[in-house]
Amino acid sequence: MVNIPYGKGDFKRLRTDGQLYFDRTELLHALEAVGEQILFLRPRRFGKTLWLTLLESYYDIAAADRFEPLFGDLAIGQNPTPNRNRYFILKWNFSVIDPSGDLAHISRSLHNHLNSSIERFCNRYRQWLNRPVQIDPQDGIHSFENLLGELAAYDTPLYLLIDEYDNFANEVLTRREQGRQSYDELVGGEGVIKTVFKAVKAATDGLGLERVFITGVSPVVMSDITSGYNVAENISHWPEFHALCGLTTEELQPVCHQIAEQCQLTDSTADEALAMMRNFYNGYRFCREETQRLYNPTLTLYFLKHWQRRCRYPDELLDDNLAMDKNRLRYIAALPHGAEVIEAALNPQQSLWVAKLAQNFGVKAMLNDPPDASFIISLLVYFGVLTIQDVSPLGKLEVAIPNQVVRSLYIDRIQQQLLNGYEDNNRQQAVAELLYTEAEFEPLADFIEQRFYSVLDNRDMRWSNELTLKTTLLLLLTNDLYYLPRSELSLGGGYSDLLFEIRPDKRQAPLYDLLFELKYLSLKDLQLSAEQLSNMSREQLAELKPVKKLLDDAERQLATYQPTLEQLFPAVAWKIKSFAVVSLGIRRLVWR
């Protein structure tokens, strides 16, 4: 039976308990060759903490007697580096810093954490230390300097591991009230974060601190502390470390087959489960040279754990605790170019390109009227809500939403902008369910015209004029409980505009697969005023010559798509309902 370690970030415990581990230890040789101070950035919940605890177990002088059980059967166990079990290890985890309250409260929380970590260090290495390290209750940086002074008497160097270095600073920045001012006070001048990293930098200059490994989400905080700590090598986009955190299809395939066998399911079910995870959790690419896509490890293990325990897929494919903090998406939407990038990312007919991912940009660069959207796009890639999709012949990067889980975050954000609270949300869900279960499009069309299109027409939104019918349907119909949305699916000689395919585990539910072919006519094309358009019935609109032609064209395309779907995917018990829909400006809809 596969022992799946969902939610586990402790390498030693994972290995001791015989849990599933995907070996990355062969990268330790390359990592040591890179340099002694390293910065590694990945989105939240991407396995960074597990990697830091691996480094702790591998380099800790106090864990030398545990090397064989922890590493013996792994790649590094067969070929260890000379530095194995050679260091004292000091760990800081900045995700535990309380970001609430004023600057004094945050600083106090940070100093308390530094002091607590040094106390744990002293307890762990009690047999190596000749005398206690003096702890300054008011100043954790002073305590750190006292620790370095004590360690100067020993030959064993210090390795500092910093987890989520930017966590609490980002929380401060994105909160609603006085976030920017508090953030500036933390990172600027003699702010406490800058002071901490100045002390770390000084400690590497012959004071006993030999190696530093830092994890985080983005380079923004590191850029804003500037000279405080400008010596780390950022390996986040190096191809050799692309899969340091994250999982691959090749690794997951045998696990899926093991679980299927345990649950007495077919091999095709294992392949189906992998396809589900690919749709919802895969798609991440962090460097231009590497084309392999990575799965979010936390969400993937969540899925596998549930599937193994119940022998069926989880209904909720996103653990609510793992969703990106919506305050951060709200914050990004309010930045220059933020809202337009978020809308463009969700629009399947629009591509986002950037010359390169920025690696050194702070908050001021994003706020002070940047000439283009490159900083915002880069930040969204670091946060994991955009990813590299392709590289042009000239080296430009196309970025896109990586998977369906992330797409749902965008949809939720834009729905909050467009739907007017409880009543609208309830009605939207009701009309969507009528389409799902009865194939009744009219209630949804009425809702789009009366509530959705009217909002787009009347509200001052920078991106509303670009919102297509396809994007509108994605916003209103996407439901991860029931459907796998597919845009521009290749079907023989053409591409379907939009398909909502029933989830394989929901095939027995009273649902329809929904296939759309979408067209658009502007009021200018119709030679009608907005008032004339409003006064005509749908029947009258459908008889207008340009409308009728587009409906006929759409129906012809649908007539070829449905049998092609059945031929390409014969194992699927399709229950297809097709809709040819024409949007007349952003005011009216007609369909067949």
Coordinates of C-alpha atoms in Angstrom, one line a residue:
M1 CA 0.0 0.0 0.0
V2 CA 1.3 3.4 -1.0
N3 CA 1.9 5.6 2.1
I4 CA 1.0 9.1 0.9
P5 CA 2.4 12.0 2.9
Y6 CA -0.2 14.7 2.3
G7 CA 0.5 17.8 4.3
K8 CA 3.9 16.5 5.5
G9 CA 6.9 18.9 5.3
D10 CA 9.3 17.0 7.5
F11 CA 11.8 14.9 5.6
K12 CA 13.0 13.0 8.6
R13 CA 9.6 11.9 9.7
L14 CA 8.5 11.1 6.1
R15 CA 11.5 8.8 5.7
T16 CA 11.2 7.3 9.2
D17 CA 7.5 6.5 8.6
G18 CA 8.2 4.9 5.2
Q19 CA 6.1 7.4 3.3
L20 CA 6.2 8.1 -0.4
Y21 CA 9.2 10.2 -1.4
F22 CA 10.2 11.3 -4.9
D23 CA 14.0 11.5 -4.8
R24 CA 15.7 14.8 -5.6
T25 CA 18.9 14.2 -3.6
E26 CA 21.0 13.8 -6.8
L27 CA 20.7 17.6 -7.1
L28 CA 22.8 18.2 -3.9
H29 CA 26.1 17.9 -5.9
A30 CA 25.0 20.6 -8.3
L31 CA 23.6 22.7 -5.5
E32 CA 27.0 22.7 -3.7
A33 CA 28.7 23.7 -6.9
V34 CA 26.5 26.8 -7.4
G35 CA 27.7 28.7 -4.4
E36 CA 27.3 29.1 -0.7
Q37 CA 24.3 31.5 -0.6
I38 CA 21.3 30.5 -2.5
L39 CA 17.8 31.9 -3.1
F40 CA 15.1 29.5 -4.4
L41 CA 11.6 30.8 -5.3
R42 CA 8.4 28.8 -5.9
P43 CA 4.7 29.4 -5.3
R44 CA 3.1 28.6 -1.9
R45 CA 2.6 24.9 -1.0
F46 CA 5.1 23.7 -3.6
G47 CA 7.3 21.5 -1.4
K48 CA 9.9 24.1 -0.3
T49 CA 9.7 23.3 3.4
L50 CA 10.3 19.6 2.7
W51 CA 13.4 20.5 0.7
L52 CA 14.8 22.6 3.6
T53 CA 14.2 19.8 6.1
L54 CA 16.1 17.5 3.7
L55 CA 19.0 19.9 3.7
E56 CA 18.8 19.9 7.5
S57 CA 18.9 16.1 7.8
Y58 CA 21.7 15.8 5.2
Y59 CA 24.1 18.5 6.5
D60 CA 23.4 18.4 10.3
I61 CA 26.4 17.2 12.3
A62 CA 24.1 15.9 15.0
A63 CA 22.3 13.6 12.4
A64 CA 25.4 11.7 11.2
D65 CA 24.2 8.5 12.9
R66 CA 20.9 8.7 10.9
F67 CA 22.5 9.1 7.5
E68 CA 22.0 5.5 6.4
P69 CA 18.3 5.1 7.3
L70 CA 17.5 8.5 5.9
F71 CA 19.6 8.5 2.7
G72 CA 21.0 5.1 2.2
D73 CA 18.6 4.0 -0.6
L74 CA 18.5 7.4 -2.2
A75 CA 20.8 8.8 -5.0
I76 CA 22.9 10.8 -2.6
G77 CA 23.3 7.8 -0.3
Q78 CA 25.3 6.0 -3.0
N79 CA 27.4 9.0 -3.8
P80 CA 27.5 11.6 -0.9
T81 CA 29.2 14.9 -1.1
P82 CA 32.2 15.7 1.2
N83 CA 30.0 18.2 3.1
R84 CA 27.5 15.7 4.4
N85 CA 26.8 16.0 8.2
R86 CA 29.4 18.7 8.5
Y87 CA 27.4 21.7 9.8
F88 CA 25.6 23.2 12.7
I89 CA 22.1 24.0 11.4
L90 CA 20.1 27.1 12.3
K91 CA 16.6 27.4 11.0
W92 CA 14.3 30.4 10.6
N93 CA 10.8 30.1 9.4
F94 CA 9.3 33.5 8.6
S95 CA 5.8 32.2 7.9
V96 CA 5.3 32.0 11.7
I97 CA 5.9 35.8 12.1
D98 CA 2.6 37.4 13.1
P99 CA 1.9 40.1 10.4
S100 CA -1.0 41.7 12.3
G101 CA -0.7 44.7 14.5
D102 CA 1.6 47.7 14.2
L103 CA 5.3 47.8 13.3
A104 CA 6.4 47.3 16.9
H105 CA 4.3 44.2 17.2
I106 CA 5.7 42.7 14.0
S107 CA 9.2 43.5 15.0
R108 CA 8.6 41.9 18.4
S109 CA 7.3 38.8 16.8
L110 CA 10.4 38.5 14.5
H111 CA 12.8 39.0 17.4
N112 CA 11.0 36.4 19.5
H113 CA 11.2 33.9 16.6
L114 CA 15.0 34.5 16.2
N115 CA 15.5 34.0 19.9
S116 CA 13.4 30.8 20.0
S117 CA 15.3 29.4 17.1
I118 CA 18.6 30.1 18.8
E119 CA 17.4 28.5 22.0
R120 CA 16.4 25.3 20.0
F121 CA 19.8 25.4 18.4
C122 CA 21.5 25.5 21.8
N123 CA 19.4 22.6 23.1
R124 CA 20.2 20.5 20.0
Y125 CA 24.0 21.1 20.1
R126 CA 24.4 21.1 23.9
Q127 CA 27.1 18.4 23.8
W128 CA 29.2 20.5 21.3
L129 CA 28.9 23.9 23.1
N130 CA 31.1 24.6 26.0
R131 CA 29.1 27.4 27.4
P132 CA 25.6 28.8 26.9
V133 CA 24.8 31.5 24.3
Q134 CA 23.6 34.7 25.8
I135 CA 20.0 35.4 24.6
D136 CA 19.0 39.1 24.4
P137 CA 15.2 39.0 25.1
Q138 CA 14.7 42.4 23.3
D139 CA 16.9 41.8 20.3
G140 CA 17.1 38.6 18.3
I141 CA 19.8 40.0 16.0
H142 CA 22.0 40.6 19.0
S143 CA 21.4 37.0 20.1
F144 CA 22.4 35.8 16.6
E145 CA 25.6 37.8 16.9
N146 CA 26.2 36.3 20.3
L147 CA 25.7 32.8 18.8
L148 CA 28.3 33.6 16.0
G149 CA 30.7 34.7 18.7
E150 CA 30.4 31.4 20.6
L151 CA 30.7 29.3 17.4
A152 CA 34.0 31.1 16.5
A153 CA 35.7 28.8 19.0
Y154 CA 34.7 25.6 17.0
D155 CA 35.8 24.2 13.7
T156 CA 32.2 23.3 12.7
P157 CA 30.7 25.9 10.4
L158 CA 27.1 27.2 10.5
Y159 CA 24.5 26.5 7.8
L160 CA 21.4 28.9 7.9
L161 CA 18.1 27.8 6.4
I162 CA 15.4 30.5 6.0
D163 CA 12.0 29.3 5.0
E164 CA 9.4 31.7 3.4
Y165 CA 11.7 34.7 3.8
D166 CA 9.0 37.0 2.3
N167 CA 5.9 35.6 3.9
F168 CA 5.0 38.1 6.6
A169 CA 6.3 41.1 4.5
N170 CA 3.9 40.1 1.7
E171 CA 1.0 39.7 4.2
V172 CA 1.7 43.2 5.5
L173 CA 1.9 44.7 2.0
T174 CA -1.4 43.2 0.8
R175 CA -3.6 44.0 3.8
R176 CA -6.1 46.7 3.2
E177 CA -5.1 49.4 5.7
Q178 CA -1.7 51.1 5.6
G179 CA -0.1 48.1 4.0
R180 CA 2.3 50.0 1.9
Q181 CA 3.5 52.3 4.7
S182 CA 4.1 49.4 7.1
Y183 CA 5.9 47.4 4.4
D184 CA 8.2 50.3 3.6
E185 CA 9.0 50.6 7.3
L186 CA 9.9 46.9 7.5
V187 CA 12.2 46.8 4.4
G188 CA 13.5 50.3 4.0
G189 CA 16.1 52.3 5.9
E190 CA 16.9 50.5 9.1
G191 CA 13.7 48.4 9.0
V192 CA 13.8 45.2 10.9
I193 CA 13.8 42.9 7.8
K194 CA 16.7 44.8 6.2
T195 CA 18.6 44.8 9.5
V196 CA 18.2 41.0 9.8
F197 CA 19.6 40.4 6.4
K198 CA 22.4 42.8 6.9
A199 CA 23.4 40.7 9.9
V200 CA 23.2 37.5 7.8
K201 CA 25.4 39.1 5.1
A202 CA 28.0 40.2 7.7
A203 CA 28.0 36.8 9.3
T204 CA 29.1 35.2 6.0
D205 CA 32.2 37.4 5.9
G206 CA 34.5 35.2 8.0
L207 CA 32.2 35.1 11.1
G208 CA 31.4 31.4 10.9
L209 CA 28.3 31.4 8.7
E210 CA 29.4 29.3 5.7
R211 CA 26.2 28.5 3.8
V212 CA 22.7 30.0 3.5
F213 CA 19.7 28.6 1.7
I214 CA 16.6 30.8 1.4
T215 CA 13.2 30.0 0.1
G216 CA 10.3 32.3 -0.7
V217 CA 7.7 33.1 -3.3
S218 CA 8.9 36.3 -5.1
P219 CA 12.1 38.4 -5.3
V220 CA 10.2 41.6 -4.4
V221 CA 11.2 41.8 -0.8
M222 CA 14.8 40.8 -1.6
S223 CA 14.9 43.6 -4.2
D224 CA 13.5 46.1 -1.7
I225 CA 16.1 45.5 1.0
T226 CA 18.7 46.2 -1.8
S227 CA 22.1 46.3 -0.2
G228 CA 20.9 44.6 2.9
Y229 CA 21.5 41.2 1.2
N230 CA 22.6 41.3 -2.4
V231 CA 24.9 38.2 -2.4
A232 CA 22.5 35.3 -2.9
E233 CA 22.5 33.3 -6.2
N234 CA 18.9 33.1 -7.4
I235 CA 18.6 29.6 -9.0
S236 CA 14.8 29.7 -9.4
H237 CA 15.0 29.7 -13.2
W238 CA 17.9 27.4 -13.7
P239 CA 16.9 24.4 -15.8
E240 CA 18.9 22.0 -13.6
F241 CA 16.8 22.9 -10.6
H242 CA 13.5 23.2 -12.4
A243 CA 12.1 20.0 -10.7
L244 CA 13.7 20.6 -7.3
C245 CA 10.2 21.1 -6.1
G246 CA 7.1 19.8 -7.9
L247 CA 6.2 16.4 -9.4
T248 CA 6.3 15.0 -12.9
T249 CA 3.9 12.8 -14.9
E250 CA 6.5 10.0 -15.0
E251 CA 6.7 9.9 -11.2
L252 CA 2.9 9.9 -10.7
Q253 CA 2.0 7.3 -13.3
P254 CA 3.1 4.3 -11.3
V255 CA 1.5 5.6 -8.2
C256 CA -1.8 6.0 -9.9
H257 CA -1.6 2.4 -11.1
Q258 CA -0.7 1.1 -7.6
I259 CA -3.7 2.9 -6.1
A260 CA -6.0 1.6 -8.9
E261 CA -4.8 -2.0 -8.3
Q262 CA -5.3 -1.5 -4.5
C263 CA -8.9 -0.3 -5.2
Q264 CA -9.5 -3.1 -7.7
L265 CA -9.9 -0.6 -10.5
T266 CA -8.8 -0.9 -14.1
D267 CA -5.6 0.5 -15.7
S268 CA -7.8 2.9 -17.7
T269 CA -9.0 4.4 -14.4
A270 CA -5.4 5.0 -13.4
D271 CA -4.9 6.8 -16.6
E272 CA -8.1 8.8 -16.1
A273 CA -7.0 9.9 -12.6
L274 CA -3.7 11.1 -14.0
A275 CA -5.6 13.0 -16.7
M276 CA -7.7 14.6 -14.0
M277 CA -4.7 15.7 -12.0
R278 CA -3.0 17.0 -15.2
N279 CA -6.0 19.2 -15.9
F280 CA -6.3 20.6 -12.4
Y281 CA -2.8 20.5 -10.9
N282 CA -0.2 20.4 -13.7
G283 CA 1.1 23.0 -16.1
Y284 CA 3.9 24.8 -14.2
R285 CA 7.0 25.7 -16.1
F286 CA 9.5 28.0 -14.4
C287 CA 12.4 28.3 -16.9
R288 CA 12.6 28.9 -20.6
E289 CA 15.0 26.0 -21.3
E290 CA 12.9 23.3 -19.6
T291 CA 9.7 22.2 -21.3
Q292 CA 8.6 19.6 -18.7
R293 CA 5.5 20.6 -16.8
L294 CA 5.3 20.2 -13.1
Y295 CA 2.4 19.3 -10.8
N296 CA 1.6 21.2 -7.6
P297 CA 2.8 18.5 -5.1
T298 CA 0.5 19.5 -2.2
L299 CA -2.7 19.4 -4.3
T300 CA -1.6 16.2 -6.1
L301 CA -1.0 14.4 -2.9
Y302 CA -4.3 15.7 -1.6
F303 CA -6.0 14.1 -4.6
L304 CA -4.1 10.8 -4.3
K305 CA -4.7 10.5 -0.5
H306 CA -8.4 10.9 -0.9
W307 CA -8.6 8.6 -3.9
Q308 CA -6.6 5.9 -2.1
R309 CA -8.8 6.2 1.1
R310 CA -12.2 6.2 -0.6
C311 CA -11.4 4.6 -4.0
R312 CA -13.1 7.6 -5.6
Y313 CA -11.9 11.1 -6.5
P314 CA -12.5 14.0 -4.1
D315 CA -15.5 16.1 -5.0
E316 CA -13.6 19.3 -4.1
L317 CA -10.4 19.3 -6.2
L318 CA -9.0 22.3 -4.4
D319 CA -8.4 22.2 -0.7
D320 CA -9.7 25.6 0.5
N321 CA -6.7 26.0 2.8
L322 CA -4.4 25.8 -0.3
A323 CA -6.0 28.5 -2.4
M324 CA -3.8 31.5 -3.1
D325 CA -4.6 34.3 -0.6
K326 CA -7.3 36.3 -2.3
N327 CA -6.0 39.4 -0.8
R328 CA -2.9 39.1 -3.0
L329 CA -4.9 38.7 -6.1
R330 CA -7.0 41.8 -5.1
Y331 CA -3.8 43.7 -4.4
I332 CA -2.3 42.8 -7.8
A333 CA -5.6 43.8 -9.6
A334 CA -5.2 47.2 -8.1
L335 CA -1.7 47.7 -9.3
P336 CA -0.9 49.5 -12.6
H337 CA -1.8 47.0 -15.5
G338 CA -3.0 44.5 -12.9
A339 CA -6.7 44.3 -13.8
E340 CA -6.0 44.2 -17.5
V341 CA -3.5 41.3 -17.1
I342 CA -5.9 39.3 -15.0
E343 CA -8.7 39.7 -17.6
A344 CA -6.3 38.9 -20.5
A345 CA -5.1 35.8 -18.7
L346 CA -8.7 34.5 -18.5
N347 CA -9.5 35.4 -22.0
P348 CA -8.7 32.3 -24.2
Q349 CA -8.5 34.4 -27.3
Q350 CA -5.8 36.7 -26.0
S351 CA -2.1 35.8 -25.5
L352 CA 0.2 37.4 -22.9
W353 CA 3.8 37.9 -23.8
V354 CA 6.8 39.2 -21.8
A355 CA 10.4 39.7 -22.9
K356 CA 11.7 38.0 -19.8
L357 CA 10.8 37.3 -16.2
A358 CA 12.0 40.1 -14.0
Q359 CA 14.3 39.0 -11.2
N360 CA 15.0 42.3 -9.5
F361 CA 12.0 44.5 -9.0
G362 CA 10.5 46.0 -5.9
V363 CA 7.2 47.5 -4.9
K364 CA 8.2 51.0 -6.2
A365 CA 8.9 49.6 -9.6
M366 CA 5.4 48.2 -9.8
L367 CA 3.6 51.2 -8.5
N368 CA 5.4 54.1 -10.2
D369 CA 3.6 54.0 -13.6
P370 CA 5.6 51.1 -15.2
P371 CA 5.8 51.4 -19.0
D372 CA 4.4 47.9 -19.5
A373 CA 2.9 44.9 -17.6
S374 CA 6.2 43.0 -17.3
F375 CA 6.5 43.4 -13.5
I376 CA 2.9 42.4 -12.9
I377 CA 3.2 39.3 -15.2
S378 CA 6.5 38.3 -13.5
L379 CA 4.9 38.6 -10.1
L380 CA 1.9 36.5 -11.1
V381 CA 4.4 33.8 -12.4
Y382 CA 6.2 33.8 -9.1
F383 CA 2.9 33.5 -7.3
G384 CA 2.0 30.5 -9.5
V385 CA -1.1 32.0 -11.1
L386 CA 0.6 32.4 -14.4
T387 CA 3.3 30.2 -15.9
I388 CA 5.5 30.0 -18.9
Q389 CA 3.5 28.5 -21.8
D390 CA 5.9 28.9 -24.8
V391 CA 9.0 30.6 -26.0
S392 CA 9.0 32.5 -29.3
P393 CA 11.9 32.2 -31.9
L394 CA 13.1 35.6 -30.6
G395 CA 13.1 34.4 -27.0
K396 CA 9.9 36.1 -25.7
L397 CA 7.9 34.2 -23.2
E398 CA 4.2 33.5 -23.6
V399 CA 2.6 33.1 -20.2
A400 CA -0.8 31.5 -19.4
I401 CA -2.9 30.2 -16.5
P402 CA -1.3 26.8 -15.6
N403 CA -4.4 24.7 -14.8
Q404 CA -8.0 24.6 -13.8
V405 CA -7.5 25.1 -10.1
V406 CA -5.7 28.4 -10.7
R407 CA -8.3 29.4 -13.4
S408 CA -11.0 29.1 -10.7
L409 CA -9.2 31.8 -8.6
Y410 CA -9.4 34.2 -11.5
I411 CA -13.0 33.4 -12.1
D412 CA -13.8 34.0 -8.5
R413 CA -12.0 37.4 -8.6
I414 CA -13.9 38.6 -11.6
Q415 CA -17.2 37.3 -10.4
Q416 CA -16.8 39.4 -7.3
Q417 CA -16.4 42.4 -9.5
L418 CA -19.4 41.7 -11.7
L419 CA -22.0 39.9 -9.6
N420 CA -23.9 41.9 -7.0
G421 CA -23.7 39.8 -3.9
Y422 CA -25.9 37.1 -2.6
E423 CA -28.9 37.4 -4.9
D424 CA -26.9 37.5 -8.1
N425 CA -24.8 34.6 -7.0
N426 CA -27.8 32.5 -6.1
R427 CA -29.5 33.2 -9.4
Q428 CA -26.3 32.5 -11.4
Q429 CA -26.0 29.1 -9.7
A430 CA -29.7 28.4 -10.4
V431 CA -29.6 29.2 -14.1
A432 CA -26.3 27.3 -14.6
E433 CA -27.8 24.2 -13.0
L434 CA -30.8 24.4 -15.4
L435 CA -28.4 24.3 -18.3
Y436 CA -26.3 21.5 -16.7
T437 CA -29.3 19.3 -16.0
E438 CA -32.1 20.3 -18.5
A439 CA -30.1 21.9 -21.3
E440 CA -32.2 25.0 -20.9
F441 CA -30.1 28.0 -22.2
E442 CA -32.8 30.7 -22.0
P443 CA -32.6 31.3 -18.2
L444 CA -28.8 31.7 -18.6
A445 CA -29.2 34.0 -21.6
D446 CA -31.7 36.2 -19.6
F447 CA -29.2 36.4 -16.7
I448 CA -26.4 37.4 -19.0
E449 CA -28.4 40.1 -20.7
Q450 CA -30.1 41.5 -17.6
R451 CA -27.3 41.3 -15.0
F452 CA -24.0 40.5 -16.6
Y453 CA -24.0 42.5 -19.8
S454 CA -25.7 45.4 -18.1
V455 CA -22.9 45.6 -15.6
L456 CA -20.3 45.5 -18.3
D457 CA -22.1 48.2 -20.2
N458 CA -22.5 50.5 -17.3
R459 CA -19.5 50.1 -15.0
D460 CA -16.2 51.7 -15.5
M461 CA -13.9 48.7 -15.9
R462 CA -10.7 49.0 -17.8
W463 CA -11.1 45.5 -19.3
S464 CA -14.8 45.2 -19.8
N465 CA -14.8 46.0 -23.5
E466 CA -12.5 43.1 -24.2
L467 CA -14.6 40.5 -22.3
T468 CA -15.8 38.0 -24.9
L469 CA -18.8 35.8 -24.9
K470 CA -16.5 32.8 -24.4
T471 CA -15.0 34.4 -21.3
T472 CA -18.5 35.2 -20.0
L473 CA -19.6 31.6 -20.3
L474 CA -16.4 30.4 -18.6
L475 CA -17.1 32.8 -15.7
L476 CA -20.7 31.7 -15.3
L477 CA -20.5 27.9 -16.1
T478 CA -17.2 26.7 -14.7
N479 CA -18.0 24.3 -11.9
D480 CA -15.2 22.0 -10.8
L481 CA -17.6 19.7 -9.0
Y482 CA -19.1 18.6 -12.3
Y483 CA -17.1 19.7 -15.3
L484 CA -13.8 19.8 -17.1
P485 CA -13.9 23.0 -19.2
R486 CA -12.0 22.8 -22.5
S487 CA -11.4 25.7 -24.8
E488 CA -10.3 25.4 -28.4
L489 CA -10.3 21.6 -28.3
S490 CA -8.9 20.3 -31.6
L491 CA -11.6 18.2 -33.4
G492 CA -10.4 17.0 -36.7
G493 CA -10.4 20.0 -39.1
G494 CA -11.4 22.6 -36.5
Y495 CA -11.4 23.8 -32.9
S496 CA -14.5 23.8 -30.7
D497 CA -15.0 27.2 -29.0
L498 CA -16.0 25.7 -25.6
L499 CA -16.8 22.3 -24.2
F500 CA -17.9 21.6 -20.7
E501 CA -17.1 17.9 -20.4
I502 CA -18.6 16.0 -17.5
R503 CA -16.0 14.8 -15.0
P504 CA -15.4 11.1 -15.5
D505 CA -16.5 10.3 -11.9
K506 CA -19.8 12.3 -12.4
R507 CA -20.9 10.5 -15.6
Q508 CA -23.8 8.8 -13.8
A509 CA -25.1 12.2 -12.6
P510 CA -28.1 13.8 -14.4
L511 CA -25.8 16.2 -16.3
Y512 CA -25.2 17.0 -20.0
D513 CA -21.9 17.6 -21.8
L514 CA -22.2 21.2 -23.1
L515 CA -20.7 22.1 -26.5
F516 CA -20.7 25.7 -27.7
E517 CA -19.9 27.4 -31.0
L518 CA -19.8 31.1 -30.4
K519 CA -20.1 34.1 -32.8
Y520 CA -20.1 37.9 -32.3
L521 CA -21.7 40.8 -34.2
S522 CA -21.2 44.4 -33.3
L523 CA -24.0 46.9 -33.4
K524 CA -22.2 48.5 -36.3
D525 CA -22.3 45.3 -38.2
L526 CA -26.0 45.0 -37.5
Q527 CA -26.6 48.6 -38.4
L528 CA -28.8 48.9 -35.4
S529 CA -28.8 51.3 -32.4
A530 CA -28.8 50.1 -28.9
E531 CA -32.4 51.2 -28.4
Q532 CA -33.5 49.3 -31.6
L533 CA -31.7 46.2 -30.4
S534 CA -33.3 46.4 -27.0
N535 CA -36.8 46.6 -28.4
M536 CA -36.6 43.6 -30.7
S537 CA -37.6 40.1 -29.6
R538 CA -35.1 37.2 -29.9
E539 CA -37.2 35.7 -32.6
Q540 CA -36.9 38.9 -34.6
L541 CA -33.2 39.2 -34.0
A542 CA -32.6 35.6 -35.1
E543 CA -34.2 36.4 -38.5
L544 CA -31.8 39.2 -39.2
K545 CA -29.8 38.2 -42.2
P546 CA -26.3 38.6 -40.6
V547 CA -27.5 36.8 -37.5
K548 CA -29.1 34.0 -39.4
K549 CA -25.9 33.4 -41.4
L550 CA -23.7 33.2 -38.3
L551 CA -26.2 30.8 -36.6
D552 CA -26.2 28.6 -39.7
D553 CA -22.4 28.6 -39.8
A554 CA -22.2 27.7 -36.1
E555 CA -24.7 24.9 -36.5
R556 CA -22.7 23.4 -39.4
Q557 CA -19.5 23.4 -37.3
L558 CA -21.3 21.8 -34.4
A559 CA -22.7 19.1 -36.7
T560 CA -19.1 18.0 -37.5
Y561 CA -17.7 18.4 -34.0
Q562 CA -20.1 16.1 -32.2
P563 CA -19.4 12.9 -34.2
T564 CA -15.7 13.8 -34.2
L565 CA -15.7 13.9 -30.4
E566 CA -17.3 10.5 -30.3
Q567 CA -14.7 9.1 -32.7
L568 CA -11.7 10.6 -30.9
F569 CA -12.9 9.6 -27.4
P570 CA -14.9 6.4 -27.9
A571 CA -14.5 5.3 -24.3
V572 CA -16.5 8.3 -23.1
A573 CA -20.3 7.9 -22.8
W574 CA -21.0 11.3 -24.2
K575 CA -24.3 13.1 -23.4
I576 CA -23.8 16.1 -25.6
K577 CA -26.1 19.1 -26.0
S578 CA -24.9 21.6 -28.6
F579 CA -25.5 25.3 -28.7
A580 CA -24.9 27.8 -31.5
V581 CA -24.8 31.2 -29.8
V582 CA -24.4 34.7 -31.3
S583 CA -23.6 37.7 -29.1
L584 CA -25.0 41.0 -30.4
G585 CA -22.5 43.5 -29.0
I586 CA -22.6 43.2 -25.2
R587 CA -26.4 43.5 -25.1
R588 CA -28.3 40.6 -26.5
L589 CA -27.9 36.9 -27.2
V590 CA -29.5 34.6 -29.7
W591 CA -29.0 30.9 -30.1
R592 CA -30.2 27.6 -31.5

